[in-house]
Short mmCIF file of C-alpha atoms and ligand atoms in Angstrom, two decimals:
data_model
loop_
_atom_site.label_atom_id
_atom_site.label_comp_id
_atom_site.label_asym_id
_atom_site.label_seq_id
_atom_site.Cartn_x
_atom_site.Cartn_y
_atom_site.Cartn_z
CA UNK A 1 23.84 48.45 135.80
CA UNK A 2 25.54 45.74 137.90
CA UNK A 3 28.62 46.90 139.78
CA UNK A 4 31.90 45.47 138.47
CA UNK A 5 33.98 43.06 140.51
CA UNK A 6 37.61 43.99 141.20
CA UNK A 7 40.75 42.30 142.46
CA UNK A 8 41.59 42.84 146.11
CA UNK A 9 44.63 45.17 146.13
CA UNK A 10 46.27 43.37 149.04
CA UNK A 11 45.51 39.89 147.82
CA UNK A 12 45.20 39.91 144.01
CA UNK A 13 44.03 36.29 143.90
CA UNK A 14 40.80 37.34 145.63
CA UNK A 15 37.96 38.74 143.54
CA UNK A 16 35.97 41.31 145.51
CA UNK A 17 32.26 41.26 144.68
CA UNK A 18 30.97 44.62 145.86
CA UNK A 19 27.58 44.77 147.48
CA UNK A 20 25.36 47.82 147.32
CA UNK A 21 26.76 50.91 149.05
CA UNK A 22 30.22 51.42 150.48
CA UNK A 23 32.45 48.97 152.32
CA UNK A 24 32.85 49.63 156.05
CA UNK A 25 35.53 52.18 157.00
CA UNK A 26 36.46 54.46 159.90
CA UNK A 27 36.00 58.18 159.31
CA UNK A 28 38.56 60.50 160.92
CA UNK A 29 38.02 64.25 160.84
CA UNK A 30 41.58 65.56 161.13
CA UNK A 31 42.17 68.85 162.93
CA UNK A 32 45.98 69.10 162.69
CA UNK A 33 48.37 68.43 159.77
CA UNK A 34 50.61 66.26 161.99
CA UNK A 35 47.68 64.01 162.78
CA UNK A 36 47.20 63.38 159.04
CA UNK A 37 50.90 62.62 158.46
CA UNK A 38 50.97 60.23 161.44
CA UNK A 39 47.82 58.38 160.33
CA UNK A 40 49.12 58.05 156.75
CA UNK A 41 52.49 56.75 157.96
CA UNK A 42 50.87 54.38 160.46
CA UNK A 43 48.27 52.87 158.11
CA UNK A 44 49.93 53.12 154.68
CA UNK A 45 47.59 52.10 151.85
CA UNK A 46 44.84 51.30 154.36
CA UNK A 47 44.34 55.03 154.93
CA UNK A 48 43.11 57.40 152.23
CA UNK A 49 42.40 61.10 152.22
CA UNK A 50 38.94 62.48 151.65
CA UNK A 51 38.05 65.86 150.18
CA UNK A 52 34.90 66.03 148.01
CA UNK A 53 34.86 62.24 147.72
CA UNK A 54 33.73 62.29 144.06
CA UNK A 55 36.63 60.04 143.02
CA UNK A 56 37.45 58.04 146.14
CA UNK A 57 33.89 57.13 147.13
CA UNK A 58 33.09 55.96 143.60
CA UNK A 59 36.15 53.70 143.60
CA UNK A 60 35.12 52.32 147.00
CA UNK A 61 31.54 51.77 145.87
CA UNK A 62 32.81 49.91 142.81
CA UNK A 63 35.05 47.68 144.92
CA UNK A 64 38.29 49.00 143.40
CA UNK A 65 39.53 50.39 146.73
CA UNK A 66 38.68 49.36 150.27
CA UNK A 67 40.62 51.62 152.67
CA UNK A 68 40.02 50.95 156.34
CA UNK A 69 40.27 54.66 157.22
CA UNK A 70 39.17 57.80 155.39
CA UNK A 71 40.89 60.92 156.70
CA UNK A 72 38.84 64.04 156.06
CA UNK A 73 41.30 66.90 155.54
CA UNK A 74 38.76 69.60 154.70
CA UNK A 75 38.77 71.05 158.22
CA UNK A 76 42.51 71.66 158.53
CA UNK A 77 43.54 75.32 158.73
CA UNK A 78 43.48 77.07 155.35
CA UNK A 79 42.20 74.09 153.37
CA UNK A 80 39.01 75.86 152.26
CA UNK A 81 40.44 79.37 152.00
CA UNK A 82 41.19 81.37 148.86
CA UNK A 83 43.58 84.31 149.12
CA UNK A 84 44.94 86.63 146.44
CA UNK A 85 47.94 88.92 146.56
CA UNK A 86 48.57 91.15 143.48
CA UNK A 87 52.31 90.51 143.82
CA UNK A 88 52.35 86.83 144.80
CA UNK A 89 49.25 85.46 143.11
CA UNK A 90 46.52 83.08 144.17
CA UNK A 91 46.64 80.59 147.04
CA UNK A 92 43.89 78.04 146.83
CA UNK A 93 43.23 75.70 149.76
CA UNK A 94 43.33 72.17 148.38
CA UNK A 95 39.78 71.50 149.65
CA UNK A 96 38.11 74.55 148.08
CA UNK A 97 35.17 73.25 146.04
CA UNK A 98 35.21 73.97 142.32
CA UNK A 99 32.03 76.06 142.57
CA UNK A 100 33.53 78.20 145.34
CA UNK A 101 36.67 78.64 143.28
CA UNK A 102 34.90 79.69 140.07
CA UNK A 103 32.65 82.16 141.94
CA UNK A 104 35.56 83.87 143.74
CA UNK A 105 36.14 87.47 142.52
CA UNK A 106 39.93 87.04 142.29
CA UNK A 107 39.58 83.88 140.21
CA UNK A 108 36.99 85.49 137.95
CA UNK A 109 39.09 88.61 137.45
CA UNK A 110 42.64 87.30 137.35
CA UNK A 111 42.37 83.59 136.45
CA UNK A 112 39.39 83.13 134.10
CA UNK A 113 41.21 80.16 132.54
CA UNK A 114 41.07 78.32 135.88
CA UNK A 115 37.34 78.98 136.12
CA UNK A 116 36.80 77.86 132.52
CA UNK A 117 38.65 74.59 133.17
CA UNK A 118 36.80 73.90 136.45
CA UNK A 119 33.47 74.55 134.75
CA UNK A 120 34.31 71.83 132.23
CA UNK A 121 34.15 69.28 135.08
CA UNK A 122 30.94 67.24 135.12
CA UNK A 123 27.90 69.15 136.43
CA UNK A 124 27.20 72.04 138.80
CA UNK A 125 25.97 69.55 141.42
CA UNK A 126 29.20 67.55 141.31
CA UNK A 127 31.29 70.72 141.47
CA UNK A 128 29.73 71.66 144.81
CA UNK A 129 31.73 68.70 146.21
CA UNK A 130 34.63 68.23 143.81
CA UNK A 131 37.86 70.11 144.52
CA UNK A 132 40.77 71.10 142.30
CA UNK A 133 43.07 69.55 144.91
CA UNK A 134 41.26 66.21 144.54
CA UNK A 135 41.36 66.55 140.75
CA UNK A 136 45.16 66.95 140.80
CA UNK A 137 45.82 64.32 143.52
CA UNK A 138 43.66 61.78 141.73
CA UNK A 139 46.14 62.23 138.84
CA UNK A 140 43.83 61.06 136.09
CA UNK A 141 45.30 61.78 132.64
CA UNK A 142 41.85 63.29 131.90
CA UNK A 143 41.80 65.72 134.87
CA UNK A 144 40.24 68.88 133.46
CA UNK A 145 41.96 71.35 135.77
CA UNK A 146 45.43 69.92 135.12
CA UNK A 147 46.13 71.53 131.71
CA UNK A 148 45.12 74.96 133.05
CA UNK A 149 47.32 74.40 136.12
CA UNK A 150 50.20 73.43 133.81
CA UNK A 151 50.01 76.50 131.56
CA UNK A 152 49.54 78.77 134.59
CA UNK A 153 52.74 77.29 136.12
CA UNK A 154 50.82 76.37 139.30
CA UNK A 155 52.62 74.80 142.26
CA UNK A 156 51.44 72.15 144.72
CA UNK A 157 52.26 73.00 148.32
CA UNK A 158 52.35 69.86 150.44
CA UNK A 159 52.65 69.04 154.11
CA UNK A 160 54.56 65.96 155.19
CA UNK A 161 56.64 64.44 157.96
CA UNK A 162 59.57 66.67 156.88
CA UNK A 163 57.49 69.84 156.65
CA UNK A 164 56.38 71.82 153.61
CA UNK A 165 57.37 70.98 150.04
CA UNK A 166 56.64 72.94 146.87
CA UNK A 167 56.18 70.87 143.72
CA UNK A 168 55.56 72.46 140.30
CA UNK A 169 52.40 70.92 138.81
CA UNK A 170 54.56 69.86 135.85
CA UNK A 171 56.46 67.53 138.22
CA UNK A 172 53.45 66.37 140.26
CA UNK A 173 52.13 63.56 138.05
CA UNK A 174 53.98 60.23 137.92
CA UNK A 175 51.66 58.13 135.75
CA UNK A 176 47.99 57.30 135.35
CA UNK A 177 46.40 57.84 138.79
CA UNK A 178 49.84 58.28 140.38
CA UNK A 179 51.33 61.41 141.88
CA UNK A 180 54.71 62.05 143.46
CA UNK A 181 53.48 62.49 147.04
CA UNK A 182 55.71 60.68 149.53
CA UNK A 183 54.45 58.46 152.38
CA UNK A 184 52.77 60.63 155.00
CA UNK A 185 52.57 63.63 152.68
CA UNK A 186 49.43 65.38 151.43
CA UNK A 187 48.40 68.39 149.36
CA UNK A 188 47.58 71.53 151.35
CA UNK A 189 47.49 74.39 148.84
CA UNK A 190 47.69 75.16 145.15
CA UNK A 191 49.66 78.33 144.42
CA UNK A 192 49.10 80.05 141.09
CA UNK A 193 51.53 82.87 140.23
CA UNK A 194 50.44 86.07 138.52
CA UNK A 195 50.37 85.27 134.79
CA UNK A 196 52.41 87.45 132.39
CA UNK A 197 50.87 90.84 131.50
CA UNK A 198 48.42 90.85 128.61
CA UNK A 199 47.82 87.10 128.72
CA UNK A 200 44.85 85.34 127.17
CA UNK A 201 43.83 81.75 127.98
CA UNK A 202 41.43 79.12 126.71
CA UNK A 203 40.47 75.56 127.69
CA UNK A 204 38.64 73.39 125.18
CA UNK A 205 37.32 69.98 126.17
CA UNK A 206 35.91 67.30 123.93
CA UNK A 207 33.65 64.81 125.73
CA UNK A 208 31.01 62.37 124.60
CA UNK A 209 28.27 64.68 125.86
CA UNK A 210 27.94 68.29 126.97
CA UNK A 211 27.99 67.63 130.73
CA UNK A 212 29.26 64.94 133.04
CA UNK A 213 31.76 63.04 130.93
CA UNK A 214 35.52 62.79 131.23
CA UNK A 215 37.58 64.38 128.47
CA UNK A 216 38.38 62.50 125.28
CA UNK A 217 40.85 65.34 124.71
CA UNK A 218 41.40 68.56 126.69
CA UNK A 219 43.58 71.44 125.47
CA UNK A 220 44.63 74.53 127.44
CA UNK A 221 46.47 77.39 125.74
CA UNK A 222 47.87 80.51 127.38
CA UNK A 223 49.43 83.23 125.21
CA UNK A 224 51.10 86.52 126.11
CA UNK A 225 53.14 89.27 124.45
CA UNK A 226 56.89 88.85 124.93
CA UNK A 227 59.34 91.23 123.24
CA UNK A 228 62.14 88.68 123.81
CA UNK A 229 60.49 86.07 121.63
CA UNK A 230 61.24 86.23 117.89
CA UNK A 231 57.50 86.07 117.17
CA UNK A 232 56.71 88.80 119.73
CA UNK A 233 54.69 86.46 121.92
CA UNK A 234 54.81 83.14 123.68
CA UNK A 235 52.27 80.40 124.00
CA UNK A 236 52.01 77.64 126.58
CA UNK A 237 50.07 74.55 125.56
CA UNK A 238 48.95 71.62 127.73
CA UNK A 239 46.93 68.52 126.94
CA UNK A 240 44.70 66.16 128.94
CA UNK A 241 43.61 62.61 128.19
CA UNK A 242 46.15 61.92 125.44
CA UNK A 243 49.16 60.64 127.45
CA UNK A 244 49.78 58.75 130.72
CA UNK A 245 49.72 62.14 132.50
CA UNK A 246 48.59 65.64 131.54
CA UNK A 247 51.48 67.17 129.53
CA UNK A 248 52.94 70.42 128.22
CA UNK A 249 53.94 70.53 124.55
CA UNK A 250 57.30 72.37 124.29
CA UNK A 251 57.77 71.45 120.62
CA UNK A 252 54.63 73.33 119.58
CA UNK A 253 55.43 76.18 121.99
CA UNK A 254 58.89 76.62 120.37
CA UNK A 255 57.39 76.94 116.87
CA UNK A 256 55.10 79.71 118.10
CA UNK A 257 57.91 81.58 119.87
CA UNK A 258 60.26 81.50 116.90
CA UNK A 259 58.16 82.16 113.81
CA UNK A 260 55.98 85.19 113.05
CA UNK A 261 52.43 84.31 114.08
CA UNK A 262 50.44 83.71 110.90
CA UNK A 263 47.75 81.22 110.00
CA UNK A 264 50.54 79.04 108.59
CA UNK A 265 52.49 79.09 111.87
CA UNK A 266 49.38 78.17 113.87
CA UNK A 267 48.79 75.39 111.35
CA UNK A 268 52.34 74.08 111.98
CA UNK A 269 52.02 74.15 115.78
CA UNK A 270 48.86 72.04 115.92
CA UNK A 271 50.47 68.91 114.35
CA UNK A 272 53.39 69.33 116.78
CA UNK A 273 50.86 68.96 119.62
CA UNK A 274 49.37 65.99 117.83
CA UNK A 275 52.82 64.40 117.55
CA UNK A 276 53.41 64.79 121.30
CA UNK A 277 50.16 62.99 122.13
CA UNK A 278 50.49 59.31 123.06
CA UNK A 279 46.88 58.35 123.66
CA UNK A 280 45.29 54.96 124.30
CA UNK A 281 42.11 53.39 122.96
CA UNK A 282 39.38 53.32 125.57
CA UNK A 283 35.62 53.37 125.77
CA UNK A 284 35.56 57.15 125.31
CA UNK A 285 37.55 57.22 122.07
CA UNK A 286 40.22 55.51 119.99
CA UNK A 287 43.86 56.60 120.04
CA UNK A 288 43.55 57.59 116.36
CA UNK A 289 40.54 59.79 117.02
CA UNK A 290 42.25 61.38 120.04
CA UNK A 291 45.33 62.18 117.97
CA UNK A 292 43.24 63.86 115.26
CA UNK A 293 41.21 65.78 117.83
CA UNK A 294 44.37 66.94 119.60
CA UNK A 295 45.38 68.67 116.39
CA UNK A 296 41.93 70.17 115.79
CA UNK A 297 41.36 71.38 119.34
CA UNK A 298 44.88 72.79 119.64
CA UNK A 299 44.34 74.76 116.44
CA UNK A 300 40.97 76.04 117.70
CA UNK A 301 42.39 77.06 121.07
CA UNK A 302 45.38 78.77 119.40
CA UNK A 303 43.06 80.66 117.04
CA UNK A 304 40.95 81.85 120.01
CA UNK A 305 43.95 82.93 122.05
CA UNK A 306 45.65 84.65 119.10
CA UNK A 307 42.40 86.51 118.32
CA UNK A 308 42.25 87.59 121.98
CA UNK A 309 45.87 88.77 121.94
CA UNK A 310 45.31 90.84 118.80
CA UNK A 311 42.23 92.42 120.34
CA UNK A 312 44.13 93.30 123.54
CA UNK A 313 47.21 94.56 121.67
C1 FAD B 401 29.84 61.60 137.70
C2 FAD B 401 31.27 62.08 137.71
C3 FAD B 401 31.70 62.90 136.69
C4 FAD B 401 33.02 63.36 136.68
N1 FAD B 401 33.43 64.18 135.67
C5 FAD B 401 34.68 64.68 135.66
C6 FAD B 401 35.09 65.58 134.62
O1 FAD B 401 34.34 65.94 133.73
N2 FAD B 401 36.38 66.02 134.65
C7 FAD B 401 37.26 65.65 135.63
O2 FAD B 401 38.41 66.10 135.60
N3 FAD B 401 36.89 64.83 136.63
C8 FAD B 401 35.63 64.33 136.68
N4 FAD B 401 35.23 63.47 137.68
C9 FAD B 401 36.21 63.07 138.69
C10 FAD B 401 36.17 63.90 140.02
O3 FAD B 401 34.94 64.53 140.22
C11 FAD B 401 37.28 64.95 140.05
O4 FAD B 401 38.54 64.36 139.87
C12 FAD B 401 37.29 65.76 141.36
O5 FAD B 401 37.97 66.97 141.16
C13 FAD B 401 37.90 65.03 142.55
O6 FAD B 401 37.89 65.91 143.67
P1 FAD B 401 37.37 65.44 145.09
O7 FAD B 401 37.56 66.59 146.02
O8 FAD B 401 36.02 64.87 145.02
O9 FAD B 401 38.45 64.31 145.42
P2 FAD B 401 38.38 63.03 146.38
O10 FAD B 401 37.55 61.97 145.75
O11 FAD B 401 38.06 63.42 147.78
O12 FAD B 401 39.93 62.60 146.31
C14 FAD B 401 40.53 62.23 145.08
C15 FAD B 401 41.82 61.46 145.34
O13 FAD B 401 42.81 62.29 145.90
C16 FAD B 401 43.19 61.82 147.21
N5 FAD B 401 43.28 63.03 148.05
C17 FAD B 401 42.24 63.76 148.48
N6 FAD B 401 42.69 64.80 149.17
C18 FAD B 401 44.04 64.76 149.15
C19 FAD B 401 45.08 65.60 149.66
N7 FAD B 401 44.81 66.74 150.31
N8 FAD B 401 46.36 65.23 149.45
C20 FAD B 401 46.63 64.09 148.76
N9 FAD B 401 45.71 63.26 148.25
C21 FAD B 401 44.42 63.60 148.43
C22 FAD B 401 42.08 60.90 147.65
O14 FAD B 401 42.51 59.94 148.60
C23 FAD B 401 41.66 60.31 146.33
O15 FAD B 401 42.54 59.26 145.96
C24 FAD B 401 33.92 62.99 137.72
C25 FAD B 401 33.46 62.16 138.77
C26 FAD B 401 32.15 61.71 138.76
C27 FAD B 401 31.69 60.83 139.89
#
C-alpha cells in the first residue's frame, strides 16, 4: 500500500511525500532525567520521546511527524522496573513493556484487569515493545490500557523542570492525541493504588478482528462491595474510542450505587453509558454503531462483574 502524504507540521503549505523508511533523526540515549528535560525545553517540538516506538516510529514512517531528535528514555533509573507494596500498590516504570507487565506476579495476582487490558493490545510481538506509558502518553481515544487505568484510579508520575508531579489518569488526557504534559516534562511512572477489597474487573474490546486492530469500543468495569452505597456495591465504568479522550461514566455509576442491583438496574445503567458516548464516524465504525455497541458491551461487562461479585460474596 502506498504511504500517505502529510502536511509538514512546521510549514503546513508544504506536502511531505515520505520515502521508504524513516526520515533522518538524531538518537539520544538519555541517562539522567535532567538531560531529558533540558533537551525537550531546548528543542521543543523537534524533540520527541521514544519508548517502544510502536506509535512514534509509525507516524514518522508515514510522514506525519519528523522530529529531529528522538530521546530514548528507557534507560533512566526505574523506567523498566515494577514494584509492589501491599499498602501502597503498584509502581510501574513508564517504559515497562506490556508483556513484562502482564507476566509480573504482582500484576497477575493483584491487577488482573490491567493484564486483561494490556493483552487486548495488538499482538504478542507488538507487546514486547509497546509500553503502557507510551499508550497513555500517545493519548489516543482508543488506547486499550486507558479505561483500566481510569477505573483503577491510576496516577501518572512525571518528571519536569520543576520536579515531580502526580496527575490522576482522569486528568491526564486533553483531547485526541493530546495529554497535559508541560514543556520539558515526561512520564516516569504509573502508580496504581490497591483496589477496594473484594473487587472484580473486566475489560471488553470490540475490534474489527481478533488481534492487531484498534478498538471500535472498549469498556472497563470495576465493581466492589461497599456498605455505604444504597445498592451495597459500587461500580466504576470507563470507555475507550467513543469520545475525544477515554472517559469515566459517572451517570451510569450513580445508578448502580443507588438502586438495588437487579437485571433491570443493569439494563438502566448501560444506556446511561451509551448516552455519555460522543463517538465519531471513522474507518473502523460509524458513530451510530459505536453508540449501540457501547450499550451492549457495557451491559456485558456489568453482567460479568456482577456475576463475579456474587460468586465472591
Ligand atoms: C500494528 C499496531 C497495532 C496496534 N494496536 C493497538 C491496540 O490494539 N490498542 C492500542 O491501544 N494501541 C495499539 N497500537 C498503538 C501502540 O502500539 C500503543 O499505543 C503502545 O502502547 C505505544 O507504546 P510505545 O512504548 O511503543 O510508545 P512510543 O511509540 O515510544 O511513544 C508513544 C508516544 O508517547 C510519547 N512518549 C513516549 N515516552 C514518553 C514519556 N516517558 N513521557 C511522555 N511522552 C512519551 C512519544 O513521543 C510518542 O508520541 C498499535 C500500534 C501498531 C503499530
